[in-house]
mmCIF file of C-alpha atoms and ligand atoms in Angstrom:
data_model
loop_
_atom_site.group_PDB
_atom_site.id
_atom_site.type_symbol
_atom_site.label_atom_id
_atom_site.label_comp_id
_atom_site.label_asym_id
_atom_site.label_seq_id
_atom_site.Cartn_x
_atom_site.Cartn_y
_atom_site.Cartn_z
ATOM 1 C CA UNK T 165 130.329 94.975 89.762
ATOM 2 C CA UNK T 166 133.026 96.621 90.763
ATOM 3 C CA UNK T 167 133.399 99.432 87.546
ATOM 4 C CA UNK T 168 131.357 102.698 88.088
ATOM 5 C CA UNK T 169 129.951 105.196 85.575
ATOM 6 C CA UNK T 170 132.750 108.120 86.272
ATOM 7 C CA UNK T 171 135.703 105.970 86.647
ATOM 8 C CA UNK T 172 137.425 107.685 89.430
ATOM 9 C CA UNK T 173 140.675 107.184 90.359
ATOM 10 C CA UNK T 174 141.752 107.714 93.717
ATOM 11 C CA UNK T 175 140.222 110.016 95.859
ATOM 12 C CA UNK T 176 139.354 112.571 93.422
ATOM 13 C CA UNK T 177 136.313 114.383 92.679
ATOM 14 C CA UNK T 178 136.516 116.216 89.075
ATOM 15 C CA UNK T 179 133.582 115.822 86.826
ATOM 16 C CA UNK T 180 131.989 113.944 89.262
ATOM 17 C CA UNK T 181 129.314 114.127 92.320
ATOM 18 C CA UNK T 182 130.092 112.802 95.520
ATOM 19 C CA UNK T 183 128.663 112.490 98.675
ATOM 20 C CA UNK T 184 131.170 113.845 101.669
ATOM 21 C CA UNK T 185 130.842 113.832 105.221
ATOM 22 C CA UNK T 186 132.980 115.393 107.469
ATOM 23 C CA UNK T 187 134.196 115.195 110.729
ATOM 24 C CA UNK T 188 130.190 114.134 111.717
ATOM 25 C CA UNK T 189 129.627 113.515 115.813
ATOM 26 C CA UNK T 190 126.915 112.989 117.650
ATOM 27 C CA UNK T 191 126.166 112.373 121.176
ATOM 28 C CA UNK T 192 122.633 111.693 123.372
ATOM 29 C CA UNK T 193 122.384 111.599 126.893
ATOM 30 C CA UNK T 194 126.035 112.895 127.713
ATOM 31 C CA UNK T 195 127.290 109.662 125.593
ATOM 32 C CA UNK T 196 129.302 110.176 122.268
ATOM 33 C CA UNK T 197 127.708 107.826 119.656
ATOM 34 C CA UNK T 198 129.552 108.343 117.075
ATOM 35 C CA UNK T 199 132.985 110.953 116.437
ATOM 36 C CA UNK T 200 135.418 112.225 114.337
ATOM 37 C CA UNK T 201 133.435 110.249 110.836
ATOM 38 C CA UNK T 202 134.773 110.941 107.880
ATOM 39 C CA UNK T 203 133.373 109.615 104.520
ATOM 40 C CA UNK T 204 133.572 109.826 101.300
ATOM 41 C CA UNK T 205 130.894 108.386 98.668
ATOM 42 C CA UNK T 206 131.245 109.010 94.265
ATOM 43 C CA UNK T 207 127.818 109.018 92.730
ATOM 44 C CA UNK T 208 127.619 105.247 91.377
ATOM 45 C CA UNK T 209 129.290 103.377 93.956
ATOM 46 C CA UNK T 210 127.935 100.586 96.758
ATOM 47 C CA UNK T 211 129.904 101.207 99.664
ATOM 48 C CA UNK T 212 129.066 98.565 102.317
ATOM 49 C CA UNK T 213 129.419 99.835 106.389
ATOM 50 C CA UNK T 214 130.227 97.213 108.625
ATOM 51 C CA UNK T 215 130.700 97.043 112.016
ATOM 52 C CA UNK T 216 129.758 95.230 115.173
ATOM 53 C CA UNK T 217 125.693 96.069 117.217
ATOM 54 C CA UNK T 218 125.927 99.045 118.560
ATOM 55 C CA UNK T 219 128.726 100.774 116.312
ATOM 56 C CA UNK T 220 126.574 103.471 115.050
ATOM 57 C CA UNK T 221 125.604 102.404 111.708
ATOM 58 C CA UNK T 222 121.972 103.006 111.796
ATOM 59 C CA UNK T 223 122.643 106.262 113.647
ATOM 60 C CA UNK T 224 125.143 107.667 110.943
ATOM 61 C CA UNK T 225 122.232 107.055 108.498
ATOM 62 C CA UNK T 226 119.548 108.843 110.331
ATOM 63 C CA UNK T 227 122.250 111.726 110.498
ATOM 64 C CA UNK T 228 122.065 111.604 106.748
ATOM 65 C CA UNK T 229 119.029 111.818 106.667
ATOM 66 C CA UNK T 230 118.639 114.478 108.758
ATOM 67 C CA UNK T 231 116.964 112.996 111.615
ATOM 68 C CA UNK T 232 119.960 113.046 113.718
ATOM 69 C CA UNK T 233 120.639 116.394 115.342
ATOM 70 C CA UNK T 234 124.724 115.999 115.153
ATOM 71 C CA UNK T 235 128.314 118.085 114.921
ATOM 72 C CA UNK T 236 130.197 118.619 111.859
ATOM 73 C CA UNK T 237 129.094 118.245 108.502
ATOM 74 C CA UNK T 238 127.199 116.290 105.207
ATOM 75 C CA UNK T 239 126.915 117.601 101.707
ATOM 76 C CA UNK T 240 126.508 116.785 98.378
ATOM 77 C CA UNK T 241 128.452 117.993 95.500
ATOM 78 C CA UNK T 242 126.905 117.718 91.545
ATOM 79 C CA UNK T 243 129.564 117.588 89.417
ATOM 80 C CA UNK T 244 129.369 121.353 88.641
ATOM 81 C CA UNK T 245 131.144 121.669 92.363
ATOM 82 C CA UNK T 246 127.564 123.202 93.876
ATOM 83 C CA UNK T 247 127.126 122.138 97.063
ATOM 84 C CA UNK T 248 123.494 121.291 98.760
ATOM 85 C CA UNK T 249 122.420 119.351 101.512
ATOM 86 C CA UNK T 250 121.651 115.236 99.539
ATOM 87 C CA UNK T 251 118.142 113.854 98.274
ATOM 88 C CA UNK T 252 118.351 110.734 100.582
ATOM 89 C CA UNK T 253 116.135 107.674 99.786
ATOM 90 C CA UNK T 254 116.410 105.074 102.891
ATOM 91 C CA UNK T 255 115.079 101.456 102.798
ATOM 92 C CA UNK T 256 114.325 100.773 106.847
ATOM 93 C CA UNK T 257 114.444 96.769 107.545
ATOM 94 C CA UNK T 258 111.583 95.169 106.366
ATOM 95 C CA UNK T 259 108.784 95.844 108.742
ATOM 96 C CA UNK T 260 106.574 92.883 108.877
ATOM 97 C CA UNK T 261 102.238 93.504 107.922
ATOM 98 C CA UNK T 262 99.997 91.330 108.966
ATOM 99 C CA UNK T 263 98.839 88.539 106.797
ATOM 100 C CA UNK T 264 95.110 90.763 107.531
ATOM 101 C CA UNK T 265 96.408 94.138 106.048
ATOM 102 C CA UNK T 266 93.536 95.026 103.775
ATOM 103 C CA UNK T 267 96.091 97.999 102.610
ATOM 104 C CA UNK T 268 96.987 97.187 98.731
ATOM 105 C CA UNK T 269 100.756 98.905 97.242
ATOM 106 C CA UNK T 270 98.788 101.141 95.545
ATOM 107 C CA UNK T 271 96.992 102.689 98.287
ATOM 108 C CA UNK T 272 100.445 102.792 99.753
ATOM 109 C CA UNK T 273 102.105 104.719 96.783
ATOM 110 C CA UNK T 274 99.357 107.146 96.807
ATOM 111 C CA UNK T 275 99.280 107.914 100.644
ATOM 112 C CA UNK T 276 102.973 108.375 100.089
ATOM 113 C CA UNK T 277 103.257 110.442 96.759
ATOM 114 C CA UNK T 278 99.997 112.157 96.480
ATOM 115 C CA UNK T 279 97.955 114.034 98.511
ATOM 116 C CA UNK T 280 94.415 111.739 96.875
ATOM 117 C CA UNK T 281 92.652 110.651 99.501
ATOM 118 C CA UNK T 282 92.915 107.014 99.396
ATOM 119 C CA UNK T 283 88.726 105.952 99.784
ATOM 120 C CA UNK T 284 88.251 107.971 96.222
ATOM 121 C CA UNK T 285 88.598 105.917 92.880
ATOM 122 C CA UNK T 286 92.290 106.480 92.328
ATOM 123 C CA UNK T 287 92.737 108.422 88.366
ATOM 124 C CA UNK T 288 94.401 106.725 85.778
ATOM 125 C CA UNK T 289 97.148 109.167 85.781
ATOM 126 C CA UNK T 290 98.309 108.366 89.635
ATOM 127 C CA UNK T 291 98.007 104.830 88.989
ATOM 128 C CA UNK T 292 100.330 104.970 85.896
ATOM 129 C CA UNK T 293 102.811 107.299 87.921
ATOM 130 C CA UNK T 294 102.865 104.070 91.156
ATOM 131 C CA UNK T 295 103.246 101.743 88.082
ATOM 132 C CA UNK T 296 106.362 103.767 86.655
ATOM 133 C CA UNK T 297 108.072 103.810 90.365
ATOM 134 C CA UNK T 298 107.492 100.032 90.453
ATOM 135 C CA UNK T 299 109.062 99.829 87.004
ATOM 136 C CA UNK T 300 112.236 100.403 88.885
ATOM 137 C CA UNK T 301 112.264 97.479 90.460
ATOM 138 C CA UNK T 302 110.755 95.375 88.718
ATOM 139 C CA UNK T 303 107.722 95.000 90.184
ATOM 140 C CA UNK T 304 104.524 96.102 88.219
ATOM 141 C CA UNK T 305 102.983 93.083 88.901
ATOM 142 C CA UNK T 306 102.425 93.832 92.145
ATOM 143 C CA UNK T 307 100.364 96.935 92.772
ATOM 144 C CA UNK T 308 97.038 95.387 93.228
ATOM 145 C CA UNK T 309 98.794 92.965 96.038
ATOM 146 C CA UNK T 310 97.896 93.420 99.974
ATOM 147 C CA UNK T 311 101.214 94.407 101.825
ATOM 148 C CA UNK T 312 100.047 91.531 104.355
ATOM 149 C CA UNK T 313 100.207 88.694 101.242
ATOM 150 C CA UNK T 314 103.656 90.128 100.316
ATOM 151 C CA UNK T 315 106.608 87.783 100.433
ATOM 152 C CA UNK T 316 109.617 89.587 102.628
ATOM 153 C CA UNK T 317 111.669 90.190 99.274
ATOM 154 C CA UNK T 318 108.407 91.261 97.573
ATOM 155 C CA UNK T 319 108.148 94.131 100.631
ATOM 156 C CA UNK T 320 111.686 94.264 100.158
ATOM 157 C CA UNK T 321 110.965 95.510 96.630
ATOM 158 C CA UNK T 322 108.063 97.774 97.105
ATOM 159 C CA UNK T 323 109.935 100.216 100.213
ATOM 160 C CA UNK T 324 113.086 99.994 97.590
ATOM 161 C CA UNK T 325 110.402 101.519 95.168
ATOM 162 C CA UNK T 326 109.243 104.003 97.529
ATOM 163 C CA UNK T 327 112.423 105.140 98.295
ATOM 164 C CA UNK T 328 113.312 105.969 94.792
ATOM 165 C CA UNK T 329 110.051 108.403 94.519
ATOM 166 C CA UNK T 330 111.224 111.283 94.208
ATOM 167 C CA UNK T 331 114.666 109.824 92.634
ATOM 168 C CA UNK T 332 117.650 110.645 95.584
ATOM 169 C CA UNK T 333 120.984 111.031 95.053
ATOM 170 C CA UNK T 334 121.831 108.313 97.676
ATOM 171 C CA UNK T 335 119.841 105.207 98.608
ATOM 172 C CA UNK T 336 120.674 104.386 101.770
ATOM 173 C CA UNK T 337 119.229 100.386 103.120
ATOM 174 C CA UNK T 338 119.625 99.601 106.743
ATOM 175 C CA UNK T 339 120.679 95.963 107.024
ATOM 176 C CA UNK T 340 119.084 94.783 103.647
ATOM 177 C CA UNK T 341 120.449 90.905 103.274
ATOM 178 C CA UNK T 342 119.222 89.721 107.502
ATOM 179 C CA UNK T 343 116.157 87.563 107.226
ATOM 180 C CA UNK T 344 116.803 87.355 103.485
ATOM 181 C CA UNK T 345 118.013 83.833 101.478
ATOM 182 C CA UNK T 346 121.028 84.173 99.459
ATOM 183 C CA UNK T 347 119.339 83.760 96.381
ATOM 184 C CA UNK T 348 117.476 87.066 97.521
ATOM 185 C CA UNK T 349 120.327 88.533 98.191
ATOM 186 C CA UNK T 350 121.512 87.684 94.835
ATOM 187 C CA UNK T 351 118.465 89.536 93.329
ATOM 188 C CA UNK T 352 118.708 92.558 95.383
ATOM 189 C CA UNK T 353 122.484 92.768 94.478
ATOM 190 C CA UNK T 354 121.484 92.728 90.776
ATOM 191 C CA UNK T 355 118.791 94.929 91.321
ATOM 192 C CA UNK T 356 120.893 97.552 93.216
ATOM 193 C CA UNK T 357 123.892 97.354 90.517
ATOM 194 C CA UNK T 358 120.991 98.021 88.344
ATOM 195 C CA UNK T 359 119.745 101.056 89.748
ATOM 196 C CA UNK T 360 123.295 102.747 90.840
ATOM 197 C CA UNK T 361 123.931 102.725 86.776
ATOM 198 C CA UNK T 362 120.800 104.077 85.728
ATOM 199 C CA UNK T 363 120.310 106.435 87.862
ATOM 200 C CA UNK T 364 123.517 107.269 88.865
ATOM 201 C CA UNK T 365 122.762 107.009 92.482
ATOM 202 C CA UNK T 366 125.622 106.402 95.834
ATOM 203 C CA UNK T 367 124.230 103.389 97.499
ATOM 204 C CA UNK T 368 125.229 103.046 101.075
ATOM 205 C CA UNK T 369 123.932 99.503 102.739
ATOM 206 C CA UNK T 370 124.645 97.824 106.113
ATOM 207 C CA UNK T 371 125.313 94.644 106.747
ATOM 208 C CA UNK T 372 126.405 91.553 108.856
ATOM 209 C CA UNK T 373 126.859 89.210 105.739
ATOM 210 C CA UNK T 374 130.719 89.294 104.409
ATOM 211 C CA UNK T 375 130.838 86.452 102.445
ATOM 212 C CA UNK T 376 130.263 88.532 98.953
ATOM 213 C CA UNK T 377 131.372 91.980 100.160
ATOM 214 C CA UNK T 378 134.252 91.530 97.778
ATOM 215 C CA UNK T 379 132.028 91.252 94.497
ATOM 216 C CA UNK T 380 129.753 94.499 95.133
ATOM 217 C CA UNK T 381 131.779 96.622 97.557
ATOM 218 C CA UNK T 382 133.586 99.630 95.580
ATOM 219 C CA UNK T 383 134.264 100.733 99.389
ATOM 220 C CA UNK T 384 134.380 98.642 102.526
ATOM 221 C CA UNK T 385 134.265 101.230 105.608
ATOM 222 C CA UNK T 386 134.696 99.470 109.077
ATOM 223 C CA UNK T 387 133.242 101.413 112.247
ATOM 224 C CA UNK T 388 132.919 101.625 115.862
ATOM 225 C CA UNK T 389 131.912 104.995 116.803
ATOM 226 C CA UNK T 390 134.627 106.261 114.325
ATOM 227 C CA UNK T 391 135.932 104.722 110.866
ATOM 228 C CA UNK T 392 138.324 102.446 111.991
ATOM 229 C CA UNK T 393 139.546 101.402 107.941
ATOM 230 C CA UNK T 394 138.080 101.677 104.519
ATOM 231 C CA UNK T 395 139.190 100.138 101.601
ATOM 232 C CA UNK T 396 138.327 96.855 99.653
ATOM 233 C CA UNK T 397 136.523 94.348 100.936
ATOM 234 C CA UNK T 398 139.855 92.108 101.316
ATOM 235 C CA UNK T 399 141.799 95.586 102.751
ATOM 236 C CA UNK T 400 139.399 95.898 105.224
ATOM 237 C CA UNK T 401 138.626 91.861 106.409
ATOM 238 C CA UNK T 402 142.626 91.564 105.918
ATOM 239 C CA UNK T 403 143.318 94.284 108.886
ATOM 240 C CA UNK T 404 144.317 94.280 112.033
ATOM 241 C CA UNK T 405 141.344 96.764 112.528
ATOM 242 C CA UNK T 406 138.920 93.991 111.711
ATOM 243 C CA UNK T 407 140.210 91.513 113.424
ATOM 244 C CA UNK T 408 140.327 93.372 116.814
ATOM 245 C CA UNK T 409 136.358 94.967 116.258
ATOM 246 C CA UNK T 410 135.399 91.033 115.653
ATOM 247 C CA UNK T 411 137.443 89.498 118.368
ATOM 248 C CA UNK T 412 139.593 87.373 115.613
ATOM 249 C CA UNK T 413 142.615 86.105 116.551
ATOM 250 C CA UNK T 414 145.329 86.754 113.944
ATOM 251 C CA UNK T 415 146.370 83.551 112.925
ATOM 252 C CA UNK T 416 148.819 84.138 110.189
ATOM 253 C CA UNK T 417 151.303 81.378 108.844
HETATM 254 P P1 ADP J 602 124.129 99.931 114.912
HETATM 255 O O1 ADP J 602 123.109 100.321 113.893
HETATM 256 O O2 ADP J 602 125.531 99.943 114.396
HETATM 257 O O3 ADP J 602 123.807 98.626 115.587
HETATM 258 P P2 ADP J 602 123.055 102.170 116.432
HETATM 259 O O4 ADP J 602 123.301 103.354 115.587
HETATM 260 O O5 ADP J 602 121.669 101.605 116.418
HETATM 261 O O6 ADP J 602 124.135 101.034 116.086
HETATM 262 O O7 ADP J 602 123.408 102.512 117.939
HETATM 263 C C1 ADP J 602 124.663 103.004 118.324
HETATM 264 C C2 ADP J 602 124.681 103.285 119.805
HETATM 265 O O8 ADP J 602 123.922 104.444 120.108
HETATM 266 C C3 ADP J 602 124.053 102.171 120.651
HETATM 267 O O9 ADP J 602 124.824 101.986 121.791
HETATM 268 C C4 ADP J 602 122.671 102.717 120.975
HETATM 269 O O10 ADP J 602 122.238 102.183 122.208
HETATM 270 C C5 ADP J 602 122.914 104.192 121.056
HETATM 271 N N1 ADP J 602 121.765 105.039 120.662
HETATM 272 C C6 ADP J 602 121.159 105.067 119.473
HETATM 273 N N2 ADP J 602 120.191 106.010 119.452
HETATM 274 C C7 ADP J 602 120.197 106.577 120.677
HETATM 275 C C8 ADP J 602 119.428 107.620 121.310
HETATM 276 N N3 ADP J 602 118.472 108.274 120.653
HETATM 277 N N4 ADP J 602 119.723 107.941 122.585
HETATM 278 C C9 ADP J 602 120.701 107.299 123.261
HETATM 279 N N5 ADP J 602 121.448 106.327 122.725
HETATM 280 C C10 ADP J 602 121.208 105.961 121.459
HETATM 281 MG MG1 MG J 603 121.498 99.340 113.137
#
């Protein structure tokens, strides 16, 4: 999965859009939560953050998002070399609905896309646009559905659908793979290698799960408060950096 649509070499940029963030900080309560980041994302990629509770992850995405007052800075760059602040689509972990949520997808889309008030008949025309966004992923089928009869990867697939409305030039998903089988991790793999070549999205995912970094990863960045490495999967779990953050001893014939 490795290959992406502008095939880059190196670290540069030409012809292409990228993602850059630069010397980001950010502090709360007289603490520094995260300093000094540095990152650097080409449209098309998966880059996996890893990185121990507490490291920052979830905080360096809400700064993307821009929902994290912080120091330093984050812009996009279309290939054209015009700089703008990114179109950010972010997958939270999957909330859990009770099994009693009379609220269907649909109603969901349209509170979320439209302004239709959700108690009137719903046109033809807005249901055909909530069908389209679930096209992305696959998941027509299940508009009439309840959230609260939705299997976890089923949820999974609806937020992922959300998040793509309007279409962002990164997807971010915080901790996608806990609570999820490997078979579903499979599917969302597929599905995200997918939508990165379509739509020529960055797709920047947490996670705790490094058994398959190595087959998705373009970019492996390790952090604790800062970037401690980046590379590939096997650069990264192969440093000293990694071992240290994870408490490994370096046992090395
Ligand atoms: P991760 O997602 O890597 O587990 P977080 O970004 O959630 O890490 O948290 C990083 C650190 O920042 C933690 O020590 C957390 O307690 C702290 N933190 C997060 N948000 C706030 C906040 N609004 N105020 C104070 N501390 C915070
Ligand atoms: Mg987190």
């Amino acid at each position: 999965m490795s290959e992406n649509l502008h095939k880059h070499s190196g670290e540069g940029c030409k012809g292409a859009c990228c993602l850059r963030v630069t010397d980001l900080g950010v502090s709360a309560e007289g603490r520094t939560i995260l300093q000094g980041i540095d990152l650097h994302i080409h449209c098309g990629q998966i880059v996996a953050l890893i990185g121990p509770n507490g490291a920052g992850k979830s905080t360096l995405f809400k700064a993307i998002l821009g929902q994290q007052p912080h120091t330093g800075s984050i812009q996009f760059e279309r290939s054209g070399g015009k700089r703008t602040r990114p179109l950010v689509g972010y997958v939270p972990q999957s909330p859990a609905f009770d099994q009693g949520e009379p609220v269907s997808v649909l109603d969901l889309f349209v509170a979320a896309i439209s302004r239709w008030p959700v108690f009137l008949p719903i046109p033809k025309a807005l249901r055909a646009k909530v069908e389209e966004c679930l096209g992305r992923v696959h998941g027509e089928g299940l508009i009439d559905q309840r959230l609260g009869s939705l299997s976890g990867g089923e949820l999974q697939r609806v937020l992922l659908a959300l998040a793509l409305e309007p279409l962002p030039h990164v997807l971010i998903l915080d901790e996608p793979f806990s609570g999820v089988d490997v078979e579903g991790e499979l599917r969302l793999l597929r599905l995200l290698d997918e939508l990165r070549r379509t739509f020529d999205l960055s797709v920047l995912l947490s996670t705790h799960d490094f058994s398959n970094l190595g087959d998705y990863a373009d970019k492996v960045v390790l952090m604790k408060e800062t970037v401690l490495k980046v590379g590939t999967a096997q650069e990264v779990m192969d440093s000293p950096e990694f071992a240290q953050v994870f408490h490994l001893r370096l046992e090395r014939g």
